[in-house]
Amino acid sequence: MHFALRSSGLMAAGLACRAAASCRARAPTFHRGSLRPIHTPVFSATAHFCQSKQRKDYALPNPSWSQDMVAQFNRYMEMTKDGTWKRLPSYRNFLDHMPESMVQEHAENGNRENRMFLRNTDEEGKGFEYVMFVNSSEKKMVCVFQPGPYLEGPPGFAHGGSIATMLDSTLGGCAILAAGRVMTANLNVNYKNPVPLGSVVLVETKVDKIEGRKLLISGQVRSIDGETLHTEATGERSTVLQA
Amino acid sequence: MHFALRSSGLMAAGLACRAAASCRARAPTFHRGSLRPIHTPVFSATAHFCQSKQRKDYALPNPSWSQDMVAQFNRYMEMTKDGTWKRLPSYRNFLDHMPESMVQEHAENGNRENRMFLRNTDEEGKGFEYVMFVNSSEKKMVCVFQPGPYLEGPPGFAHGGSIATMLDSTLGGCAILAAGRVMTANLNVNYKNPVPLGSVVLVETKVDKIEGRKLLISGQVRSIDGETLHTEATGERSTVLQA
């Protein structure tokens, strides 16, 4: 196997950029409508570094976010205040997630014109709108997800592949959190109820077990009121031996 | 469950439009470079119907297709000549796959502005480039797939979610072929080797067993020379009782 870091790339990237994740924990709370911060964010030197690279962080509210989406964002942002949870930034290109020291390592296969699969649409709100939060001590990751109209499977509902994609990415984040570099070995998805386009769901994942180089992880996609289980999944990842 | 036809929507659509599928079996062979037909297609009345709806069929060669992609397309098109295999057309909107008689049934949830998840990018070659072929008598479906640079997971490779999406759609087509309307119950994917962006792979699926309302299906993603097994998957679908 010539390859170090498979589909977990998105989350790997988010987690790798610890400096950015740290600065983004200061991201402000938003009210839908104005979509303006209700407190003045205090930008650190790290934040300035993030901005200076002129990469857009897509894991922040935009006008396409519904009231439910903004409310969930704010709820988790509240939980970042004591450091238990952290918001992960999300950029369009893989390399933008990397601190400079790691870019060189991935430059061979990377291409600035490529786009992360989950950030491949041009218009806000049309594709994957999401923000991920990580709880390191509990090895949990949550994704607040609003599927847009370009993710359609059957009329009015998200394609099962888009749900699998969101689960794969969030489960991958969990595994990386626990073990560093990993490769996906298995993704097993049980579909219970379809997810309507434009709705907001929570993708909740956790590490269940670590057996040597093997990590067992699991997750669910639920409605924000917790009443509807849309999808559940288990996954297996293998850690990658460092050179 | 309020829902009739889950993530198999894409293939369901392709299969539902039997008239279109039939007319498209006459699609001509292409040479890369000119991308012009090497024989003059004989358009039937059905083909005219397809054209009159002014929907673009994305499952035909375009300049972004590599030599390998065009060669695989031509190989399977050859096999359509005796009627064993048929090419499935592919449109951007779900409702465009439907014959007029079925559109009304799905109009409630359908929206002409929505896009099928696998056809959601604007530029040719950037997202999912693919064409599916179906063998009804053997209950098999094959997808020739060229992942574009907007499907990136880790640098230079297709996101695992995009591979799961392609498998889900092709497996779904198999199930619909065998049993009509189905719902996805499970998708279980084992990742073996990552798929490089811009490469061409074959997604080969078949129906393994039908047990009452339950269908067991399986598939693999392989390199075109058959030497590399990238991914394998099993799936379970349930038939939907007609009202």
Coordinates of C-alpha atoms in Angstrom, one line a residue:
Chain A
M1 CA 0.0 0.0 0.0
H2 CA 1.7 3.2 -1.2
F3 CA -0.7 5.5 0.5
A4 CA -0.8 7.1 3.9
L5 CA -4.1 8.9 4.4
R6 CA -7.3 7.9 2.7
S7 CA -10.8 9.2 2.8
S8 CA -10.3 10.7 6.2
G9 CA -8.4 13.4 4.4
L10 CA -10.8 16.1 5.1
M11 CA -10.8 15.6 8.8
A12 CA -7.1 14.8 8.9
A13 CA -6.6 18.1 7.3
G14 CA -8.8 19.9 9.8
L15 CA -7.1 18.2 12.7
A16 CA -3.6 18.7 11.3
C17 CA -4.1 22.5 11.3
R18 CA -4.1 22.8 15.1
A19 CA -3.1 26.4 14.9
A20 CA -6.1 27.2 12.8
A21 CA -8.4 25.1 14.9
S22 CA -7.2 26.9 17.9
C23 CA -7.7 30.4 16.5
R24 CA -11.1 29.4 15.2
A25 CA -12.3 28.5 18.7
R26 CA -12.7 32.3 19.0
A27 CA -15.2 32.4 16.1
P28 CA -18.1 34.5 17.2
T29 CA -21.7 33.6 17.7
F30 CA -24.1 34.5 14.9
H31 CA -27.7 35.5 14.5
R32 CA -29.4 34.4 11.4
G33 CA -30.6 37.3 9.3
S34 CA -27.8 39.7 10.0
L35 CA -25.1 36.9 10.0
R36 CA -23.0 39.4 11.9
P37 CA -21.0 38.6 15.0
I38 CA -22.8 39.6 18.2
H39 CA -19.5 40.2 19.9
T40 CA -16.3 41.6 18.5
P41 CA -14.0 38.7 17.8
V42 CA -10.5 39.0 19.3
F43 CA -8.1 37.9 16.6
S44 CA -4.9 36.4 17.8
A45 CA -1.6 36.3 15.9
T46 CA -2.6 32.8 14.8
A47 CA -5.9 34.1 13.4
H48 CA -3.9 36.7 11.5
F49 CA -1.7 33.9 10.1
C50 CA -4.9 32.0 9.0
Q51 CA -6.2 35.1 7.3
S52 CA -2.9 36.0 5.6
K53 CA -3.1 32.7 3.7
Q54 CA -6.4 34.0 2.2
R55 CA -8.1 30.7 2.5
K56 CA -11.8 30.9 3.1
D57 CA -13.1 28.9 6.0
Y58 CA -16.3 27.3 4.9
A59 CA -17.3 26.1 8.4
L60 CA -18.7 29.4 9.4
P61 CA -22.3 30.6 8.9
N62 CA -23.4 32.0 5.6
P63 CA -26.8 33.3 4.4
S64 CA -27.8 29.8 3.1
W65 CA -27.8 28.4 6.6
S66 CA -31.2 27.8 8.1
Q67 CA -32.3 29.0 11.5
D68 CA -31.8 25.4 12.7
M69 CA -28.3 25.3 11.3
V70 CA -27.3 28.5 12.9
A71 CA -28.8 27.5 16.2
Q72 CA -26.8 24.2 16.3
F73 CA -23.7 26.1 15.3
N74 CA -24.2 28.5 18.2
R75 CA -25.0 25.7 20.6
Y76 CA -21.7 23.9 19.9
M77 CA -19.8 27.2 19.9
E78 CA -21.0 27.8 23.4
M79 CA -19.4 24.4 24.3
T80 CA -16.1 25.5 22.9
K81 CA -15.8 28.2 25.5
D82 CA -14.5 25.9 28.2
G83 CA -12.2 24.1 25.8
T84 CA -14.2 20.8 25.9
W85 CA -15.1 21.1 22.2
K86 CA -13.3 22.7 19.4
R87 CA -14.6 23.8 16.0
L88 CA -12.7 22.6 13.0
P89 CA -12.1 25.0 10.1
S90 CA -12.8 23.7 6.6
Y91 CA -11.1 24.8 3.4
R92 CA -11.7 23.9 -0.2
N93 CA -8.2 22.6 -0.9
F94 CA -6.5 19.9 1.1
L95 CA -3.2 21.7 1.3
D96 CA -4.8 24.7 2.8
H97 CA -5.6 22.7 5.9
M98 CA -1.9 22.0 6.4
P99 CA 0.5 23.9 8.5
E100 CA 3.4 25.0 6.3
S101 CA 5.7 22.4 7.8
M102 CA 3.4 19.6 6.4
V103 CA 2.6 21.0 3.0
Q104 CA 5.8 19.8 1.5
E105 CA 5.1 16.2 2.5
H106 CA 1.9 16.2 0.6
A107 CA 2.8 18.5 -2.3
E108 CA 3.7 15.6 -4.6
N109 CA 0.1 14.5 -5.0
G110 CA -1.6 17.8 -4.0
N111 CA -2.8 20.3 -6.5
R112 CA -4.1 23.8 -5.7
E113 CA -6.8 23.5 -8.4
N114 CA -8.3 20.3 -6.8
R115 CA -11.2 20.6 -4.4
M116 CA -12.1 18.6 -1.4
F117 CA -15.1 16.5 -2.4
L118 CA -17.3 18.0 0.3
R119 CA -16.5 21.6 -0.8
N120 CA -16.9 21.1 -4.5
T121 CA -19.9 23.3 -5.3
D122 CA -19.5 27.0 -6.1
E123 CA -22.7 28.4 -4.7
E124 CA -23.4 28.7 -1.0
G125 CA -26.0 26.3 0.3
K126 CA -26.2 24.1 -2.8
G127 CA -23.9 21.3 -1.7
F128 CA -22.6 20.1 1.6
E129 CA -23.1 22.8 4.3
Y130 CA -21.5 21.6 7.5
V131 CA -19.4 22.4 10.5
M132 CA -17.5 19.9 12.6
F133 CA -16.7 20.0 16.3
V134 CA -14.3 17.8 18.1
N135 CA -14.1 16.6 21.7
S136 CA -10.6 15.3 22.2
S137 CA -10.9 14.0 25.7
E138 CA -14.0 11.9 24.9
K139 CA -12.8 11.0 21.4
K140 CA -16.0 12.2 19.8
M141 CA -16.7 14.2 16.8
V142 CA -20.0 15.9 15.8
C143 CA -20.9 17.4 12.4
V144 CA -23.9 19.7 11.9
F145 CA -25.0 19.1 8.4
Q146 CA -27.4 20.8 6.0
P147 CA -27.6 19.0 2.7
G148 CA -28.3 21.3 -0.2
P149 CA -30.3 20.8 -3.4
Y150 CA -27.3 19.6 -5.4
L151 CA -27.0 16.5 -3.2
E152 CA -30.3 15.0 -4.4
G153 CA -30.9 11.3 -4.7
P154 CA -34.6 10.6 -5.0
P155 CA -36.7 13.7 -5.3
G156 CA -36.4 16.0 -2.3
F157 CA -34.0 13.8 -0.3
A158 CA -30.2 13.5 0.1
H159 CA -28.5 10.9 -1.9
G160 CA -27.4 7.9 0.2
G161 CA -23.9 8.5 -1.1
S162 CA -23.8 12.0 0.3
I163 CA -24.8 10.6 3.7
A164 CA -22.1 8.0 3.5
T165 CA -19.6 10.7 2.6
M166 CA -20.5 12.8 5.6
L167 CA -20.3 9.7 7.9
D168 CA -17.0 8.6 6.4
S169 CA -15.5 12.0 7.0
T170 CA -16.7 12.4 10.5
L171 CA -15.8 8.9 11.5
G172 CA -12.4 9.5 10.0
G173 CA -11.9 12.5 12.1
C174 CA -12.6 10.5 15.2
A175 CA -10.0 7.9 14.2
I176 CA -7.4 10.5 13.5
L177 CA -8.1 12.1 16.8
A178 CA -7.3 8.8 18.5
A179 CA -4.5 7.4 16.5
G180 CA -3.0 9.9 14.1
R181 CA -2.7 8.8 10.5
V182 CA -5.2 6.2 9.5
M183 CA -6.5 4.4 6.5
T184 CA -10.1 3.4 6.1
A185 CA -10.6 -0.3 5.9
N186 CA -14.4 -0.5 6.1
L187 CA -17.5 1.6 6.2
N188 CA -20.8 -0.1 7.0
V189 CA -23.9 2.1 6.7
N190 CA -27.5 1.2 7.7
Y191 CA -30.1 3.5 6.2
K192 CA -33.2 4.0 8.4
N193 CA -35.0 7.1 7.2
P194 CA -34.0 9.4 4.4
V195 CA -32.7 12.9 5.0
P196 CA -34.8 15.7 3.4
L197 CA -32.8 18.3 1.4
G198 CA -32.5 21.5 3.4
S199 CA -33.1 19.9 6.8
V200 CA -30.4 19.9 9.5
V201 CA -29.1 16.7 11.0
L202 CA -26.4 15.8 13.5
V203 CA -23.7 13.3 12.6
E204 CA -22.4 12.0 15.9
T205 CA -19.3 9.7 16.0
K206 CA -17.1 8.2 18.5
V207 CA -14.2 5.7 18.9
D208 CA -15.4 2.5 20.4
K209 CA -12.3 0.4 20.6
I210 CA -8.6 0.4 19.7
E211 CA -7.1 -3.1 19.1
G212 CA -3.5 -2.8 18.1
R213 CA -3.4 -0.9 14.8
K214 CA -7.2 -1.4 14.3
L215 CA -9.7 1.3 15.4
L216 CA -13.4 0.5 15.6
I217 CA -15.6 3.6 15.3
S218 CA -19.3 4.2 15.1
G219 CA -21.8 7.0 14.4
Q220 CA -25.4 8.0 13.8
V221 CA -27.2 10.6 11.8
R222 CA -30.1 12.0 13.8
S223 CA -32.6 14.8 13.5
I224 CA -31.7 17.8 15.7
D225 CA -34.5 16.9 18.2
G226 CA -33.0 13.4 18.5
E227 CA -36.4 11.8 17.6
T228 CA -35.4 10.4 14.2
L229 CA -32.6 8.1 13.5
H230 CA -31.8 8.6 9.8
T231 CA -28.6 6.5 9.5
E232 CA -26.2 4.5 11.5
A233 CA -22.7 3.4 10.7
T234 CA -19.7 1.5 11.9
G235 CA -16.2 1.8 10.5
E236 CA -12.8 0.3 10.8
R237 CA -9.6 2.1 10.3
S238 CA -6.0 1.0 10.5
T239 CA -3.2 3.2 11.7
V240 CA -0.4 3.9 9.3
L241 CA 3.1 3.2 10.4
Q242 CA 5.2 6.3 10.2
A243 CA 8.3 6.2 8.0
Chain B
M1 CA -41.5 4.9 6.2
H2 CA -43.0 7.6 4.0
F3 CA -40.6 7.1 1.3
A4 CA -40.5 4.9 -1.7
L5 CA -37.2 5.2 -3.5
R6 CA -34.0 6.0 -1.7
S7 CA -30.5 6.5 -2.9
S8 CA -31.0 4.3 -5.8
G9 CA -32.7 7.3 -7.3
L10 CA -30.2 7.9 -10.0
M11 CA -30.3 4.4 -11.4
A12 CA -34.0 4.1 -10.8
A13 CA -34.4 7.1 -13.0
G14 CA -32.2 5.7 -15.6
L15 CA -34.0 2.4 -15.6
A16 CA -37.4 4.1 -15.4
C17 CA -36.9 5.9 -18.7
R18 CA -36.9 2.7 -20.7
A19 CA -37.8 4.6 -23.8
A20 CA -34.7 6.7 -23.5
A21 CA -32.5 3.8 -22.6
S22 CA -33.7 2.1 -25.7
C23 CA -33.1 4.9 -28.0
R24 CA -29.7 5.5 -26.5
A25 CA -28.6 2.0 -27.3
R26 CA -28.1 3.6 -30.7
A27 CA -25.5 6.0 -29.4
P28 CA -22.6 6.1 -31.8
T29 CA -19.0 5.0 -31.2
F30 CA -16.6 7.9 -30.5
H31 CA -12.9 8.5 -31.1
R32 CA -11.1 10.7 -28.5
G33 CA -9.9 13.9 -30.1
S34 CA -12.6 14.5 -32.6
L35 CA -15.3 13.3 -30.2
R36 CA -17.5 12.9 -33.2
P37 CA -19.5 9.8 -34.1
I38 CA -17.8 7.5 -36.5
H39 CA -21.2 6.4 -37.9
T40 CA -24.3 8.4 -38.4
P41 CA -26.7 7.6 -35.7
V42 CA -30.2 6.5 -36.8
F43 CA -32.5 8.5 -34.5
S44 CA -35.8 6.9 -33.9
A45 CA -39.1 8.5 -32.9
T46 CA -38.1 7.8 -29.3
A47 CA -34.8 9.5 -29.7
H48 CA -36.7 12.5 -31.0
F49 CA -38.8 12.5 -27.9
C50 CA -35.7 12.4 -25.8
Q51 CA -34.2 15.3 -27.6
S52 CA -37.4 17.3 -27.6
K53 CA -37.2 17.5 -23.8
Q54 CA -33.9 19.3 -24.3
R55 CA -32.3 17.5 -21.5
K56 CA -28.5 16.9 -21.8
D57 CA -27.4 13.3 -21.5
Y58 CA -24.2 13.3 -19.5
A59 CA -23.4 9.7 -20.1
L60 CA -21.8 10.4 -23.5
P61 CA -18.2 11.2 -24.2
N62 CA -17.0 14.8 -23.7
P63 CA -13.5 16.3 -24.1
S64 CA -12.6 15.7 -20.5
W65 CA -12.8 11.9 -21.0
S66 CA -9.4 10.3 -21.1
Q67 CA -8.4 7.8 -23.8
D68 CA -9.0 5.0 -21.3
M69 CA -12.5 6.3 -20.6
V70 CA -13.4 6.5 -24.3
A71 CA -12.0 3.1 -25.0
Q72 CA -14.1 1.5 -22.2
F73 CA -17.2 3.4 -23.4
N74 CA -16.6 2.0 -27.0
R75 CA -16.0 -1.5 -25.6
Y76 CA -19.3 -1.6 -23.9
M77 CA -21.1 0.2 -26.7
E78 CA -20.0 -2.7 -28.9
M79 CA -21.7 -5.1 -26.6
T80 CA -25.0 -3.1 -26.9
K81 CA -25.2 -4.1 -30.5
D82 CA -26.7 -7.5 -29.9
G83 CA -28.9 -6.2 -27.2
T84 CA -27.1 -8.0 -24.3
W85 CA -26.1 -4.7 -22.7
K86 CA -27.8 -1.3 -22.8
R87 CA -26.3 2.1 -22.0
L88 CA -28.2 4.2 -19.5
P89 CA -28.7 7.9 -20.2
S90 CA -27.9 10.2 -17.3
Y91 CA -29.5 13.6 -16.7
R92 CA -28.9 16.3 -14.2
N93 CA -32.4 16.4 -12.7
F94 CA -34.2 13.4 -11.4
L95 CA -37.5 14.3 -13.1
D96 CA -35.8 14.4 -16.5
H97 CA -35.2 10.6 -16.2
M98 CA -38.9 10.0 -15.9
P99 CA -41.3 9.3 -18.7
E100 CA -44.1 11.8 -18.7
S101 CA -46.5 9.3 -17.1
M102 CA -44.3 9.0 -14.0
V103 CA -43.3 12.7 -13.5
Q104 CA -46.6 13.6 -11.8
E105 CA -46.0 10.9 -9.2
H106 CA -42.7 12.4 -8.1
A107 CA -43.5 16.0 -8.7
E108 CA -44.5 16.7 -5.1
N109 CA -40.9 16.3 -3.9
G110 CA -39.2 17.1 -7.1
N111 CA -37.7 20.4 -8.1
R112 CA -36.3 21.3 -11.5
E113 CA -33.6 23.4 -9.8
N114 CA -32.2 20.4 -7.8
R115 CA -29.4 18.4 -9.2
M116 CA -28.6 14.7 -8.9
F117 CA -25.7 14.4 -6.5
L118 CA -23.5 12.7 -9.1
R119 CA -24.1 15.5 -11.7
N120 CA -23.7 18.5 -9.4
T121 CA -20.6 20.1 -10.9
D122 CA -20.8 22.6 -13.7
E123 CA -17.5 21.9 -15.5
E124 CA -17.0 18.8 -17.6
G125 CA -14.5 16.5 -16.1
K126 CA -14.3 18.1 -12.6
G127 CA -16.7 15.8 -10.8
F128 CA -18.2 12.4 -11.5
E129 CA -17.7 11.4 -15.1
Y130 CA -19.4 8.1 -15.7
V131 CA -21.5 6.0 -17.9
M132 CA -23.5 2.9 -16.8
F133 CA -24.4 -0.2 -18.8
V134 CA -26.9 -2.8 -17.8
N135 CA -27.3 -6.4 -18.6
S136 CA -30.8 -7.4 -17.8
S137 CA -30.7 -11.1 -18.4
E138 CA -27.7 -11.5 -16.0
K139 CA -28.9 -8.8 -13.6
K140 CA -25.6 -7.1 -13.8
M141 CA -24.6 -3.4 -14.0
V142 CA -21.3 -1.9 -14.9
C143 CA -20.2 1.7 -14.5
V144 CA -17.2 3.2 -16.2
F145 CA -16.0 5.9 -13.8
Q146 CA -13.4 8.7 -14.1
P147 CA -13.2 10.7 -10.9
G148 CA -12.4 14.3 -11.4
P149 CA -10.3 16.8 -9.4
Y150 CA -13.3 18.0 -7.4
L151 CA -13.8 14.6 -5.8
E152 CA -10.6 14.8 -3.8
G153 CA -10.1 13.2 -0.5
P154 CA -6.4 12.9 0.3
P155 CA -4.2 14.6 -2.1
G156 CA -4.4 13.1 -5.6
F157 CA -7.0 10.5 -4.7
A158 CA -10.8 10.1 -4.8
H159 CA -12.6 10.6 -1.5
G160 CA -13.9 7.4 -0.1
G161 CA -17.4 8.9 0.0
S162 CA -17.3 9.4 -3.7
I163 CA -16.4 5.8 -4.2
A164 CA -19.2 4.7 -1.9
T165 CA -21.6 7.0 -3.8
M166 CA -20.7 5.4 -7.1
L167 CA -21.0 1.9 -5.6
D168 CA -24.3 2.8 -4.0
S169 CA -25.8 4.1 -7.3
T170 CA -24.6 1.1 -9.3
L171 CA -25.7 -1.5 -6.8
G172 CA -29.0 0.3 -6.6
G173 CA -29.4 0.0 -10.3
C174 CA -28.9 -3.8 -10.1
A175 CA -31.6 -4.1 -7.4
I176 CA -34.1 -2.0 -9.3
L177 CA -33.4 -4.1 -12.4
A178 CA -34.3 -7.2 -10.5
A179 CA -37.1 -6.0 -8.3
G180 CA -38.5 -2.7 -9.3
R181 CA -38.8 -0.1 -6.6
V182 CA -36.4 -0.7 -3.7
M183 CA -35.1 1.1 -0.6
T184 CA -31.5 0.8 0.5
A185 CA -31.1 -0.9 3.8
N186 CA -27.4 -1.4 4.0
L187 CA -24.2 -0.5 2.2
N188 CA -21.0 -2.2 3.4
V189 CA -17.8 -1.0 1.7
N190 CA -14.3 -2.5 2.1
Y191 CA -11.5 -0.2 0.9
K192 CA -8.4 -1.9 -0.5
N193 CA -6.5 0.6 -2.7
P194 CA -7.3 4.2 -3.3
V195 CA -8.4 5.4 -6.7
P196 CA -6.2 8.1 -8.3
L197 CA -8.1 11.2 -9.5
G198 CA -8.3 11.1 -13.3
S199 CA -7.9 7.4 -13.6
V200 CA -10.6 5.2 -15.0
V201 CA -12.1 2.3 -13.0
L202 CA -14.9 -0.2 -13.6
V203 CA -17.6 -0.6 -11.0
E204 CA -19.1 -4.0 -11.6
T205 CA -22.2 -5.1 -9.6
K206 CA -24.6 -8.0 -9.6
V207 CA -27.6 -9.4 -7.8
D208 CA -26.5 -12.3 -5.7
K209 CA -29.8 -13.4 -4.0
I210 CA -33.4 -12.5 -3.6
E211 CA -35.1 -13.6 -0.4
G212 CA -38.7 -12.5 -0.3
R213 CA -38.5 -8.7 -0.3
K214 CA -34.8 -8.6 0.5
L215 CA -32.2 -8.3 -2.3
L216 CA -28.5 -9.1 -1.7
I217 CA -26.2 -7.4 -4.1
S218 CA -22.4 -7.0 -4.4
G219 CA -19.9 -5.1 -6.4
Q220 CA -16.2 -4.3 -6.9
V221 CA -14.3 -1.3 -8.1
R222 CA -11.4 -2.5 -10.3
S223 CA -8.7 -1.0 -12.5
I224 CA -9.6 -1.4 -16.2
D225 CA -6.8 -4.0 -16.6
G226 CA -8.4 -6.0 -13.8
E227 CA -5.2 -6.1 -11.9
T228 CA -6.1 -3.8 -9.0
L229 CA -9.0 -4.3 -6.7
H230 CA -9.7 -0.8 -5.3
T231 CA -12.9 -1.4 -3.4
E232 CA -15.5 -4.1 -2.8
A233 CA -19.0 -3.7 -1.4
T234 CA -22.1 -5.6 -0.5
G235 CA -25.6 -4.1 -0.2
E236 CA -29.0 -5.0 0.9
R237 CA -32.2 -3.5 -0.5
S238 CA -35.8 -4.0 0.3
T239 CA -38.5 -4.0 -2.3
V240 CA -41.2 -1.4 -1.8
L241 CA -44.8 -2.6 -1.8
Q242 CA -46.8 -0.8 -4.5
A243 CA -49.8 1.2 -3.3

